[in-house]
Amino acid sequence: MDTAADTTAMRRAITLAARGLGSTSPNPVVGCVVLDASGQTVGEGFHQRAGGPHAEIHALRAAGGTARGGTAYVTLEPCNHTGRTGPCAQALIEAGIARVVYAVGDPNAQAAGGAETLRAAGIKAEAGLLAEEAEAVNAAWLTSVRLGRPHVTWKYAASLDGRVAAADATSRWISSAESRADVHRLRAEADAVVVGSGTARADDPQLGVRGIDGAVQPLRVVVDTRATAVRPGARVLDAGAPTLIAVADDADSRHLPGEAVLRLPRAATGPGLDLPALLAALHARGVRSVLLEGGPVLAGAFIAAGLVDKVVGYLAPVLLGAGPAALADAGISTLTEALRLDVTETVRIGPDLRVTAVPGSAARKEN
């Protein structure tokens, strides 16, 4: 039976894991806490970057000899394979750990089996403590392994009555400076930021991360089916971060840098590109998390395709009464077809309200 001390240690490991968001891809974020035989914390660590030591190694190094006979709390089942680093299960055995508590089993067949290795060595290995919390912080990597595509978060900012711009198309700024700064945190945690042609034309966005020290700049992706929205000199083509312009197979893209062009098939129905093909191409490039910032039309297409895993909405205490809604046609024609969401968090950001939600359990089963 899990004790209060177990829960406290695992929750600390989950907090540590979150420190790796944005810097470990295509690897998972993982945190680890080591208690000695008397229950005192003697080591902590998290996976800091792909190719670097795993969380368990950092924590064991900090603990040194005091780890012997102790307990390790890990947010993901210790790996059982040798890649750019050695197997963590073996490192725990060699450190003399007596018990390992992990939150989520490793769904990656190549690395799984660590718990069995630990048990074979006489170490008590227990699974499932705070699994839901650990899954949430590691959602991008888990989605990529389980579904073979990046995890997609749709972010938008709107007035309280759901408008993303006024009737005259003005949209800067609906949300507050505090909310805009928070969006840069979301960008810093994502592998790629995706917008559509409408946003590219209207805003000429740069899409980089600003104001966050040490942030890894995400890949910038513009879905520009006909290759008409991004022109030479566009801010998204600067040297600040890598960029892909996703265009249709038959689009004339001679005005764009060849290395930035990603050719994709058109959608089987309706306008635009084949979105599963887009995500597959990004996944092949190591992208495990996508922040969808593109406007209502692109968001509607992603929703219609069942490709949104999380929604983050910044609601400003502003009323407009007219203007484009946050979401365009999403293939929903009647209330019974509505995509029901589970709200996971509501937070005040300056004067605004940030609402985070995920598709309800029924919708997740369908996808």
PDB file of C-alpha atoms in Angstrom, residues 18-25 29 48 187-191 214-217 289:
ATOM      1  CA  ALA A  18       8.427  18.874 -16.039  1.00  0.00           C
ATOM      2  CA  ARG A  19      11.728  20.752 -15.999  1.00  0.00           C
ATOM      3  CA  GLY A  20      12.739  18.808 -19.086  1.00  0.00           C
ATOM      4  CA  LEU A  21       9.791  19.945 -21.222  1.00  0.00           C
ATOM      5  CA  GLY A  22      11.059  21.382 -24.478  1.00  0.00           C
ATOM      6  CA  SER A  23      14.606  20.028 -24.241  1.00  0.00           C
ATOM      7  CA  THR A  24      14.460  16.209 -24.242  1.00  0.00           C
ATOM      8  CA  SER A  25      12.673  15.417 -27.511  1.00  0.00           C
ATOM      9  CA  VAL A  29      10.589  13.750 -19.767  1.00  0.00           C
ATOM     10  CA  GLN A  48      17.678  17.230 -19.123  1.00  0.00           C
ATOM     11  CA  ARG A 187       6.175  27.484 -27.395  1.00  0.00           C
ATOM     12  CA  ALA A 188       9.301  26.709 -25.382  1.00  0.00           C
ATOM     13  CA  GLU A 189       7.795  23.386 -24.318  1.00  0.00           C
ATOM     14  CA  ALA A 190       6.810  22.391 -27.880  1.00  0.00           C
ATOM     15  CA  ASP A 191       8.903  20.836 -30.625  1.00  0.00           C
ATOM     16  CA  GLY A 214      17.844  28.786 -22.487  1.00  0.00           C
ATOM     17  CA  ALA A 215      14.753  27.940 -24.529  1.00  0.00           C
ATOM     18  CA  VAL A 216      15.205  25.672 -27.532  1.00  0.00           C
ATOM     19  CA  GLN A 217      13.539  27.348 -30.499  1.00  0.00           C
ATOM     20  CA  SER A 289       4.754  17.854 -29.564  1.00  0.00           C
TER      21      SER A 289
END
